[in-house]
XYZ file of C-alpha atoms in Angstrom:
679
model
C -17.771 7.079 30.459
C -17.569 10.857 29.174
C -20.968 11.935 27.546
C -18.633 14.267 25.429
C -18.862 13.196 21.545
C -16.029 10.996 20.398
C -13.463 12.367 17.969
C -11.813 9.674 15.758
C -8.665 10.560 13.675
C -7.574 8.723 10.395
C -5.198 7.663 9.538
C -3.659 7.623 12.880
C -6.175 5.863 14.772
C -6.292 8.298 17.720
C -9.058 8.917 19.462
C -10.631 11.161 22.495
C -13.788 12.877 24.072
C -14.438 16.579 23.495
C -16.804 18.972 24.617
C -19.478 20.516 22.264
C -17.616 23.423 20.184
C -14.102 22.219 20.281
C -12.689 23.206 16.810
C -11.217 19.978 15.282
C -7.809 21.528 15.164
C -7.848 21.912 18.743
C -8.752 18.373 19.209
C -5.893 16.981 16.653
C -3.588 18.989 18.770
C -4.644 17.733 22.056
C -4.231 14.134 20.800
C -1.152 14.805 19.105
C -2.443 14.520 15.669
C -0.337 15.359 12.767
C -2.321 18.060 11.386
C -0.838 21.230 10.362
C -1.723 24.678 10.617
C 0.348 28.351 10.289
C -2.199 30.898 10.943
C -2.971 29.685 14.519
C -6.151 29.046 13.483
C -7.649 32.311 12.379
C -8.752 30.551 8.904
C -5.961 32.027 6.832
C -3.561 29.339 5.768
C -5.950 26.399 4.802
C -3.201 24.089 5.905
C -5.704 22.245 8.657
C -8.055 20.978 5.613
C -9.553 17.751 6.861
C -12.610 15.179 5.741
C -15.480 14.545 7.959
C -16.957 11.024 7.020
C -20.779 10.233 7.699
C -22.691 7.101 8.241
C -22.032 3.855 10.132
C -18.684 2.708 11.508
C -18.960 -0.788 12.879
C -14.802 -0.892 13.483
C -15.120 2.403 15.580
C -18.394 1.633 17.042
C -19.857 4.899 16.135
C -22.686 6.665 13.661
C -21.555 9.799 12.283
C -24.698 12.025 11.959
C -24.663 14.662 9.345
C -24.818 17.458 11.768
C -21.474 16.166 13.686
C -19.603 19.143 12.779
C -20.773 22.869 12.933
C -22.280 24.381 9.509
C -20.251 25.470 6.638
C -19.459 29.253 7.650
C -18.415 32.313 6.023
C -14.662 32.041 6.523
C -14.691 28.323 4.888
C -16.863 29.745 2.022
C -14.849 32.905 1.650
C -11.563 30.813 1.381
C -13.195 28.399 -1.216
C -14.215 31.573 -3.496
C -10.829 32.819 -3.331
C -8.776 29.789 -3.626
C -10.854 26.514 -3.772
C -11.382 23.798 -1.476
C -12.021 20.378 -2.267
C -15.706 19.369 -2.104
C -16.362 17.453 1.210
C -13.138 19.274 2.589
C -13.495 21.439 5.817
C -10.908 24.172 7.660
C -10.277 22.255 11.028
C -9.879 25.602 12.885
C -13.573 26.336 11.969
C -15.381 23.261 11.816
C -16.696 22.361 15.766
C -17.400 19.449 17.024
C -21.081 18.914 17.554
C -21.209 15.014 17.883
C -19.459 11.597 17.554
C -17.220 12.184 14.505
C -14.509 10.415 12.208
C -12.047 12.632 10.635
C -9.696 12.016 8.018
C -6.396 13.983 7.677
C -5.536 14.159 3.968
C -1.554 13.675 3.069
C -1.340 17.602 2.470
C -2.614 18.747 5.597
C 0.106 16.730 7.482
C 3.215 18.230 8.671
C 5.179 14.816 8.389
C 3.808 13.582 5.350
C 4.574 9.627 4.888
C 7.469 8.776 2.798
C 5.715 6.105 0.300
C 8.479 3.738 -0.166
C 7.318 1.723 -3.107
C 10.330 2.194 -5.422
C 10.528 0.574 -8.393
C 13.027 -2.133 -8.328
C 16.009 -3.117 -10.994
C 14.924 -5.792 -12.827
C 15.601 -7.253 -16.742
C 12.577 -7.511 -18.604
C 12.155 -8.511 -21.876
C 10.291 -5.881 -23.623
C 7.059 -6.696 -25.632
C 4.829 -3.786 -24.856
C 1.007 -3.422 -26.184
C 1.486 -0.087 -27.852
C 4.050 0.673 -30.300
C 4.808 3.537 -32.844
C 5.151 2.879 -36.389
C 5.848 5.607 -39.170
C 4.219 5.201 -42.338
C 4.280 6.699 -45.879
C 0.410 6.676 -47.230
C -0.574 6.738 -50.555
C -2.011 10.235 -51.634
C -5.840 10.375 -52.994
C -6.392 9.560 -56.345
C -9.957 10.512 -57.935
C -9.245 7.782 -60.475
C -8.603 5.129 -57.550
C -11.189 6.428 -54.944
C -11.070 5.382 -51.106
C -10.781 7.034 -47.852
C -7.883 8.341 -45.989
C -8.244 5.873 -43.122
C -8.546 3.042 -45.389
C -4.927 3.866 -47.352
C -3.684 4.352 -43.978
C -4.764 0.991 -42.863
C -3.389 -0.383 -46.075
C 0.047 1.228 -45.430
C 0.326 -0.143 -41.977
C -0.188 -3.582 -43.651
C 2.275 -3.195 -46.364
C 4.920 -1.545 -44.648
C 4.779 -3.176 -41.282
C 2.563 -6.486 -41.797
C -0.178 -4.889 -39.567
C -3.588 -6.898 -40.482
C -7.073 -6.044 -39.596
C -6.041 -2.789 -37.804
C -9.026 -0.482 -36.823
C -9.399 2.954 -35.336
C -11.606 4.810 -32.948
C -13.825 7.386 -33.769
C -11.459 10.168 -32.291
C -8.962 9.302 -34.665
C -11.239 9.905 -37.758
C -11.945 13.122 -36.179
C -8.810 14.304 -36.242
C -6.828 12.198 -39.060
C -7.247 14.035 -42.299
C -5.624 17.426 -41.357
C -2.666 15.499 -39.759
C -2.157 13.567 -42.714
C -1.908 16.510 -45.090
C 0.114 18.549 -42.224
C 2.643 15.641 -42.343
C 2.392 15.452 -46.408
C 0.935 11.925 -46.001
C 3.804 10.800 -43.803
C 2.577 10.022 -40.488
C 3.632 8.363 -37.122
C 0.882 6.191 -35.666
C 0.675 4.514 -31.879
C -1.047 1.524 -32.477
C -2.048 -1.396 -29.722
C -1.277 -4.501 -31.164
C -4.472 -6.360 -29.866
C -4.377 -10.032 -28.908
C -6.302 -13.291 -29.404
C -9.680 -11.487 -28.899
C -9.136 -8.259 -29.571
C -7.779 -6.390 -33.144
C -5.125 -4.098 -33.303
C -6.365 -0.323 -32.917
C -4.936 3.068 -33.856
C -4.687 5.147 -30.930
C -2.785 8.328 -31.975
C -1.486 9.731 -35.046
C 1.464 12.467 -35.368
C 2.295 14.456 -38.739
C 5.692 13.077 -39.868
C 8.318 11.485 -37.881
C 7.369 11.545 -34.042
C 10.422 11.413 -32.303
C 9.243 11.007 -28.923
C 8.005 7.789 -27.119
C 4.829 6.537 -25.215
C 4.226 5.496 -21.683
C 2.668 3.306 -19.678
C 1.778 2.969 -15.938
C 2.577 -0.012 -13.445
C -0.074 0.970 -10.345
C 0.065 -1.052 -7.245
C -3.495 -0.417 -5.579
C -2.602 -1.292 -1.823
C -5.272 -0.564 1.188
C -2.800 1.844 2.599
C -0.813 3.615 -0.390
C -1.410 3.694 -4.109
C 2.094 3.850 -5.880
C 2.717 4.451 -9.559
C 5.763 3.635 -11.771
C 5.538 5.851 -15.334
C 7.279 3.929 -18.006
C 8.748 4.487 -21.418
C 7.440 2.183 -23.558
C 10.207 1.780 -26.063
C 13.206 1.555 -23.255
C 11.342 -0.327 -20.525
C 13.068 2.577 -18.315
C 11.229 4.131 -15.181
C 10.765 7.270 -15.829
C 9.669 8.158 -12.142
C 7.884 6.686 -9.189
C 5.527 8.480 -6.956
C 2.805 7.572 -4.127
C -0.146 8.833 -2.208
C -2.087 7.531 0.708
C -5.122 5.871 -0.039
C -7.888 8.129 0.247
C -10.290 5.265 1.219
C -8.544 5.291 4.546
C -10.983 7.622 6.105
C -13.486 4.887 5.374
C -11.657 2.350 7.684
C -7.834 0.915 7.845
C -8.156 -2.241 7.012
C -10.018 -4.107 4.364
C -13.133 -5.755 6.344
C -13.846 -2.323 7.571
C -14.464 -0.914 4.107
C -16.380 -3.767 3.180
C -18.602 -2.972 6.233
C -19.032 0.439 5.519
C -20.477 -0.226 2.228
C -22.764 -2.908 3.621
C -24.024 -0.189 6.518
C -24.276 2.973 4.449
C -26.102 3.127 1.256
C -24.100 4.332 -1.526
C -20.962 3.706 0.740
C -19.193 1.416 -2.204
C -19.791 3.977 -4.775
C -18.579 6.661 -2.380
C -15.419 4.956 -2.028
C -14.910 4.084 -5.638
C -15.092 7.751 -6.346
C -12.547 8.534 -3.759
C -10.043 5.813 -4.843
C -9.972 6.836 -8.820
C -9.743 10.727 -7.499
C -6.648 9.833 -5.428
C -5.792 7.712 -8.614
C -5.929 10.682 -10.893
C -3.940 12.817 -8.326
C -1.128 10.596 -8.488
C -1.181 10.259 -12.078
C -1.546 14.323 -12.721
C 1.437 14.354 -9.923
C 3.720 12.150 -11.584
C 3.260 13.459 -15.318
C 3.842 17.126 -13.774
C 7.329 15.851 -12.076
C 8.379 14.077 -15.432
C 7.162 16.850 -17.544
C 5.438 14.595 -19.667
C 1.910 15.125 -21.234
C -0.887 12.681 -19.768
C -2.125 12.005 -23.118
C 0.770 10.098 -24.189
C 0.162 7.547 -21.015
C -1.495 4.823 -23.496
C -1.520 1.788 -21.349
C -1.857 0.932 -17.626
C -1.879 -2.134 -15.707
C -2.946 -2.427 -12.048
C -2.703 -4.927 -9.326
C -4.690 -5.058 -5.947
C -6.282 -7.256 -3.417
C -9.665 -8.635 -3.855
C -11.446 -5.629 -2.194
C -9.549 -2.705 -3.514
C -10.284 -4.640 -6.952
C -13.904 -4.183 -6.772
C -13.998 -0.949 -5.479
C -11.801 0.571 -8.077
C -14.056 -1.376 -10.792
C -17.313 0.195 -8.967
C -18.242 -3.263 -7.920
C -20.023 -3.443 -4.476
C -17.831 -5.654 -2.313
C -20.575 -7.349 -0.297
C -19.837 -10.941 -1.169
C -16.395 -10.530 -0.071
C -17.509 -9.735 3.334
C -18.895 -13.455 4.076
C -18.441 -16.538 3.169
C -17.752 -18.343 0.567
C -16.150 -14.786 -0.471
C -17.051 -14.898 -3.949
C -15.511 -13.031 -6.380
C -17.547 -10.773 -9.243
C -14.759 -12.413 -11.539
C -11.356 -13.674 -11.176
C -10.102 -13.304 -14.241
C -7.651 -11.115 -16.022
C -9.648 -7.671 -17.287
C -8.557 -5.757 -20.318
C -10.565 -2.290 -20.190
C -10.604 1.327 -21.611
C -9.175 4.069 -19.127
C -12.401 6.256 -20.052
C -14.412 3.139 -18.175
C -12.885 3.954 -14.991
C -12.495 7.708 -15.429
C -8.771 7.934 -15.756
C -7.134 10.933 -16.791
C -4.803 9.573 -19.080
C -5.068 9.272 -22.985
C -8.804 8.956 -23.731
C -8.419 5.804 -25.766
C -5.481 4.184 -23.173
C -6.171 0.455 -22.138
C -6.190 -0.659 -18.891
C -5.130 -4.254 -17.716
C -6.066 -5.901 -14.295
C -3.839 -9.223 -13.144
C -6.243 -12.078 -12.367
C -7.242 -12.431 -8.845
C -6.191 -15.935 -7.384
C -9.150 -16.339 -5.014
C -11.463 -14.211 -2.644
C -8.896 -12.845 -0.496
C -5.976 -13.395 -2.543
C -5.690 -10.859 -5.190
C -4.127 -9.611 -8.076
C -1.245 -8.229 -6.080
C -0.391 -11.652 -5.067
C -0.531 -12.699 -8.771
C 1.782 -9.978 -9.445
C 4.175 -11.106 -6.776
C 3.922 -14.683 -8.236
C 4.925 -13.210 -11.530
C 7.522 -11.176 -10.199
C 9.303 -14.058 -7.987
C 8.280 -17.043 -9.718
C 8.031 -19.729 -6.863
C 6.585 -22.001 -9.530
C 10.128 -22.080 -10.771
C 12.143 -22.462 -7.914
C 14.174 -25.858 -7.119
C 13.873 -25.179 -3.391
C 10.741 -24.408 -1.304
C 10.245 -20.857 -1.007
C 8.198 -18.651 1.146
C 7.187 -15.623 0.110
C 5.326 -12.847 2.092
C 3.916 -9.730 0.762
C 3.699 -7.696 4.377
C 1.204 -5.172 4.526
C -2.340 -4.460 5.915
C -3.455 -7.526 4.275
C -0.639 -10.053 3.755
C -0.408 -12.224 0.917
C 1.826 -15.562 1.375
C 2.765 -18.004 -1.446
C 4.564 -21.080 -0.727
C 5.910 -23.284 -3.226
C 8.583 -25.074 -5.797
C 8.576 -26.293 -9.301
C 6.265 -28.864 -8.255
C 3.279 -27.089 -6.684
C 2.165 -23.469 -5.545
C -0.137 -22.640 -2.328
C -1.344 -19.149 -1.401
C -3.491 -17.691 1.148
C -3.977 -14.481 2.525
C -3.761 -13.012 6.405
C -5.792 -9.962 7.725
C -2.577 -8.410 9.487
C -4.292 -4.764 9.894
C -2.683 -1.708 10.286
C -0.280 -2.251 12.874
C 2.942 -2.774 10.944
C 2.176 0.291 9.226
C 2.346 2.135 12.929
C -1.029 2.583 13.064
C -3.109 1.642 16.265
C 0.070 2.201 18.338
C 0.817 4.887 20.783
C 3.557 6.486 19.560
C 2.951 5.206 15.779
C 3.357 7.086 12.861
C 3.539 6.122 9.272
C 6.873 6.341 7.541
C 7.870 9.965 7.371
C 11.049 12.165 8.178
C 11.354 12.422 11.830
C 10.170 8.658 12.635
C 12.076 6.160 14.232
C 12.766 3.287 11.823
C 15.693 1.301 13.414
C 16.371 0.557 17.089
C 18.765 -1.047 19.372
C 18.734 -2.097 23.200
C 21.738 -2.750 25.168
C 21.092 -5.958 26.986
C 22.786 -5.077 29.849
C 22.152 -1.314 30.487
C 18.808 -1.506 29.039
C 19.388 1.677 27.374
C 18.270 2.447 23.854
C 19.990 3.873 20.669
C 17.982 4.639 16.980
C 18.055 6.224 14.034
C 15.162 8.495 12.477
C 14.145 8.234 9.045
C 16.310 11.254 7.289
C 19.369 10.601 8.878
C 22.057 7.776 8.812
C 23.409 8.741 12.227
C 22.127 6.802 15.405
C 20.932 8.760 18.373
C 24.069 8.017 20.500
C 26.539 9.577 17.872
C 28.075 12.653 17.263
C 26.293 14.795 15.362
C 22.621 13.188 15.407
C 21.003 16.440 16.684
C 22.416 18.559 14.006
C 21.279 16.019 11.502
C 17.653 15.750 12.950
C 17.064 19.272 13.663
C 14.633 19.818 10.631
C 12.633 16.637 11.303
C 12.933 16.505 14.887
C 11.809 12.734 16.585
C 8.148 12.698 16.075
C 7.231 9.175 16.390
C 8.022 5.476 15.617
C 6.895 3.657 12.236
C 6.493 0.228 11.642
C 10.115 -1.145 11.048
C 10.866 0.685 14.218
C 7.968 -0.807 16.020
C 9.041 -4.676 15.068
C 12.965 -3.703 16.185
C 11.974 -2.400 19.233
C 9.669 -5.186 20.431
C 12.211 -7.893 19.491
C 15.113 -6.052 21.158
C 12.967 -5.505 24.140
C 12.403 -9.751 24.245
C 15.962 -10.098 23.541
C 17.076 -7.596 26.450
C 14.856 -8.962 29.080
C 12.431 -6.378 29.105
C 9.710 -7.888 27.862
C 8.511 -11.561 28.407
C 7.756 -14.315 25.888
C 3.771 -13.666 26.855
C 4.164 -10.288 25.718
C 4.159 -8.231 29.122
C 6.699 -5.259 29.877
C 8.436 -5.788 33.139
C 8.633 -3.103 35.802
C 11.693 -1.214 36.986
C 12.406 -3.161 39.727
C 11.987 -6.828 37.534
C 13.929 -5.376 34.505
C 16.375 -3.147 36.583
C 15.930 -0.210 34.251
C 14.079 3.305 35.033
C 12.960 3.240 31.430
C 9.922 0.905 32.302
C 7.666 3.169 33.738
C 4.331 2.280 35.402
C 1.346 3.059 32.815
C -1.893 2.054 34.495
C -2.303 -1.340 35.597
C 0.737 -2.470 33.115
C 4.157 -0.880 32.203
C 5.695 0.731 28.977
C 8.989 1.411 28.023
C 10.488 4.651 27.265
C 12.197 5.127 24.217
C 12.792 9.183 23.896
C 11.329 11.922 25.906
C 11.296 15.114 24.409
C 8.866 16.951 26.394
C 11.026 19.121 28.015
C 11.747 20.570 24.659
C 8.046 20.383 23.631
C 8.409 17.183 21.674
C 7.074 13.940 21.969
C 7.132 11.364 24.542
C 7.580 8.095 22.724
C 6.701 4.760 24.931
C 6.307 0.999 23.851
C 3.156 -0.069 25.495
C 1.628 -3.126 26.592
C -1.577 -2.220 24.051
C 1.091 -1.766 21.540
C 2.378 -5.050 22.317
C -0.699 -6.604 21.702
C -1.598 -4.879 18.223
C 2.013 -6.517 16.824
C 1.184 -9.493 18.718
C -2.092 -9.942 16.981
C -0.959 -8.584 13.416
C 2.268 -10.899 13.708
C 0.114 -13.819 14.685
C -1.849 -13.641 11.859
C 1.086 -13.644 9.443
C 2.710 -16.598 10.747
C -0.475 -18.396 11.230
C -1.260 -18.366 7.568
C 2.386 -18.907 6.487
C 2.182 -21.953 9.046
C -0.758 -23.152 7.675
C 0.425 -23.306 4.181
C 3.032 -25.321 5.436
C 0.677 -28.082 7.234
C -0.970 -27.759 3.619
C 2.683 -28.646 2.064
C 3.319 -31.407 4.549
C 6.607 -29.593 5.938
C 7.839 -28.092 9.220
C 10.536 -26.068 7.454
C 11.301 -23.717 4.483
C 14.389 -23.640 2.522
C 13.941 -19.524 1.887
C 11.783 -16.765 3.207
C 11.382 -13.609 0.300
C 9.718 -10.469 2.496
C 8.050 -8.368 -0.308
C 6.128 -5.308 -0.199
C 7.191 -1.888 0.601
C 7.142 -2.715 4.433
C 8.730 -5.766 3.765
C 11.937 -4.417 2.377
C 12.454 -2.594 5.619
C 11.970 -5.370 7.838
C 15.189 -6.883 9.592
C 15.013 -10.658 9.029
C 16.625 -11.418 12.586
C 14.321 -8.921 14.246
C 11.208 -10.786 12.297
C 12.231 -14.220 13.454
C 12.668 -13.124 16.798
C 9.015 -11.736 16.978
C 7.991 -14.784 15.150
C 6.898 -12.953 12.197
C 8.021 -15.852 9.810
C 8.957 -19.392 10.238
C 12.167 -20.437 11.527
C 14.968 -20.223 8.902
C 18.720 -19.211 8.312
C 18.954 -15.500 8.518
C 20.926 -15.408 5.757
C 18.275 -17.068 3.744
C 15.568 -14.497 4.502
C 16.002 -11.976 1.653
C 13.673 -8.703 0.546
C 12.107 -8.354 -2.968
C 11.109 -4.667 -2.481
C 7.698 -4.099 -4.000
C 7.552 -7.286 -5.774
C 3.804 -6.429 -6.493
C 4.841 -3.391 -8.257
C 7.433 -5.299 -9.884
C 5.010 -7.888 -11.528
C 2.721 -5.305 -12.562
C 5.723 -3.485 -14.397
C 7.009 -6.917 -15.847
C 3.009 -7.451 -17.290
C 3.203 -3.773 -18.613
C 6.374 -3.911 -20.711
C 5.656 -7.606 -21.957
C 2.232 -8.580 -23.101
C 3.397 -12.310 -23.053
C 4.080 -12.312 -19.248
C 0.286 -11.604 -18.891
C -0.769 -14.741 -20.660
C 1.941 -16.786 -18.665
C 0.921 -15.371 -15.157
C -3.142 -16.063 -16.158
C -1.942 -19.753 -16.675
C 0.146 -19.702 -13.556
C -2.805 -18.504 -11.451
C -4.878 -21.267 -12.902
C -2.422 -23.900 -11.362
C -2.160 -22.120 -7.680
C -3.898 -23.883 -4.824
C -5.775 -21.251 -2.979
C -6.268 -21.938 0.724
C -9.019 -19.995 2.753
C -7.660 -19.078 6.113
C -10.916 -18.435 7.500
C -12.287 -21.861 7.201
C -9.324 -23.780 8.358
C -9.659 -25.237 11.940
C -5.810 -25.379 12.614
C -5.595 -21.543 11.704
C -7.042 -20.460 15.412
C -4.351 -23.263 16.809
C -1.622 -21.507 15.347
C -2.694 -18.140 15.786
C -2.734 -18.873 19.664
C 0.615 -20.417 19.547
C 2.163 -17.509 17.293
C 0.944 -15.028 19.825
C 3.915 -15.729 22.245
C 7.114 -14.152 21.231
C 8.193 -16.103 19.091
C 6.149 -18.783 19.580
C 4.690 -21.215 22.238
C 4.898 -24.372 20.416
C 7.199 -23.963 17.755
C 11.209 -24.504 19.012
C 12.747 -22.190 16.616
C 16.073 -23.696 16.394
C 18.066 -21.917 13.919
C 17.146 -18.853 16.193
C 18.014 -20.277 19.335
C 21.619 -21.330 17.945
C 22.338 -17.556 17.236
C 20.320 -15.787 19.952
C 19.309 -16.838 23.522
C 16.120 -15.355 24.242
C 15.830 -14.927 28.394
C 13.486 -17.146 30.073
C 11.560 -14.404 32.204
C 8.059 -14.111 33.379
C 6.516 -10.575 34.463
C 3.134 -12.332 35.340
C 1.853 -10.981 38.560
C 3.465 -12.974 41.414
C 6.462 -13.626 38.903
C 10.021 -12.689 39.146
C 10.912 -9.722 41.302
C 14.604 -9.764 40.796
C 15.921 -7.189 38.493
C 16.613 -8.541 35.031
C 13.700 -11.386 36.192
C 14.914 -14.736 37.498
C 14.815 -17.751 35.461
C 11.958 -20.177 36.082
C 12.192 -23.978 35.749
C 10.383 -25.562 33.198
C 7.829 -27.953 34.240
C 8.501 -31.362 32.575
């Protein structure tokens, strides 16, 4: 074991030991970490900004001391003085390794930035927003009828629009009088209509007739990404959608790593709360800038998130979510002010958080339930929101069950040797010829396959940089179908498979997808540790679904809906071959896109839907996988590809998987010999 310090990069998960004094930029380059630099490490371009993290990281097995990097130097100070540098950031070319350290590479420092694919899905939504515009003509002051301007404005709203008991915040009082006079007693007011417990309130006021509109944000706060949809509250139109990486990734890629960080580092929860709110505000500024609107016109926001993100966003220590019985601080929906959460939108803007379903089944699952409505389905539908933490719903109009499954970040391309997040240059589709064992693939940014004319020209700007989550899924399923991989997850040797693409990799083998090393590019392989990471993730996903089926008393489902930004890009056939989802007719497996984001948008644009989902959540039966004895049994069975116990007859009717075994002492013939099953 090396005595040199261990350097771990997030979000890639790549790690290695480096001698004292090694610049972080050098370590990143040697590990193939995507860290930008234009000036060659001279401290001029600032492209190599990184964020070191300190404290105890149980997931990585390291404790990062305050002196893990060399001290802040004159080059960094000069750059900060001239151009500014976010607090906590360092320049990778200047900071040198002095001890074990965890380094986060922010999105803007990555050459191949992630494509956050959480777009808004087309959906008909009944418009009933929380905040509306009202034009009124206010009675002028009269010495013989003494009353305040505010009282006459409220009276005008009551008479002309039948709005009763309207109230106003102090900031409206402070600006109202000159606006009334400028508009010659004709004004447009934005009124939050309130609800059963909250009276209507004036939020903004304009002189005369305001011809513009108001905006709201539907935000899907995920473990890995934050996606926001900016909506016109008059028309319901999605004006813009954008997303960023969740800056909390540097504290841990999965939820329990973040809970652990909070437990082991005093003030760690507050640190993560600040990080996610700063990231959120950066996203809001970005989306408002792209749309060329004033952020003060954003008067409403709806958030959906899993329970850990819910607590950290609200500034609640997630300690209790890290241990049984996984108690939430609150599972109810919340109506708050944006100012309470330090959000840089209208100072009086309202924020609504959908209810959580259970300790590990959050508001994002509630949003999926609102979007996909399994409680209104005639047939039995399995809805799987695929992500770092998968939310699973199973039900029909009679009842709905819900659980979550900790799949981890492997589906996102993390913890994979050649893996990366979805970005231009990443392999996203892959096929393997079952006879020649030769692969063909497509990369993000091009529609041309690698064996088609024009491929090299199409990828000239992006190159081939790695393989993302959907590419990993297809690669492993294709390897299984082509006889390169056996059911247990072992890759065969060149002799066993009959292809030189299977190369020795330590004590196991790897499958070579692409070798660009001759031109200075990467060598992209699928290794046995990669297979294991995906097996663990897909087994967790399948086990959660199978557990709900047990509780429902069924062995099959009528249809499957894959939700989530990643779920939208998964091939149904490959997911079935891998054993991610239960056996089901391929044409009954559909994608719902970002269903959680759609649910958030429905709740933003139709306040009646908020009450509807609050009532629905009360009826959903929650299943806690951590205490279910059969979960482990299903997990072990689901570790095989596709499954060691479930027969998958529908899949078998359309695809014949090779019966091969590459265990030591197994088949030696090319392509593998069939083994006789023991009765």
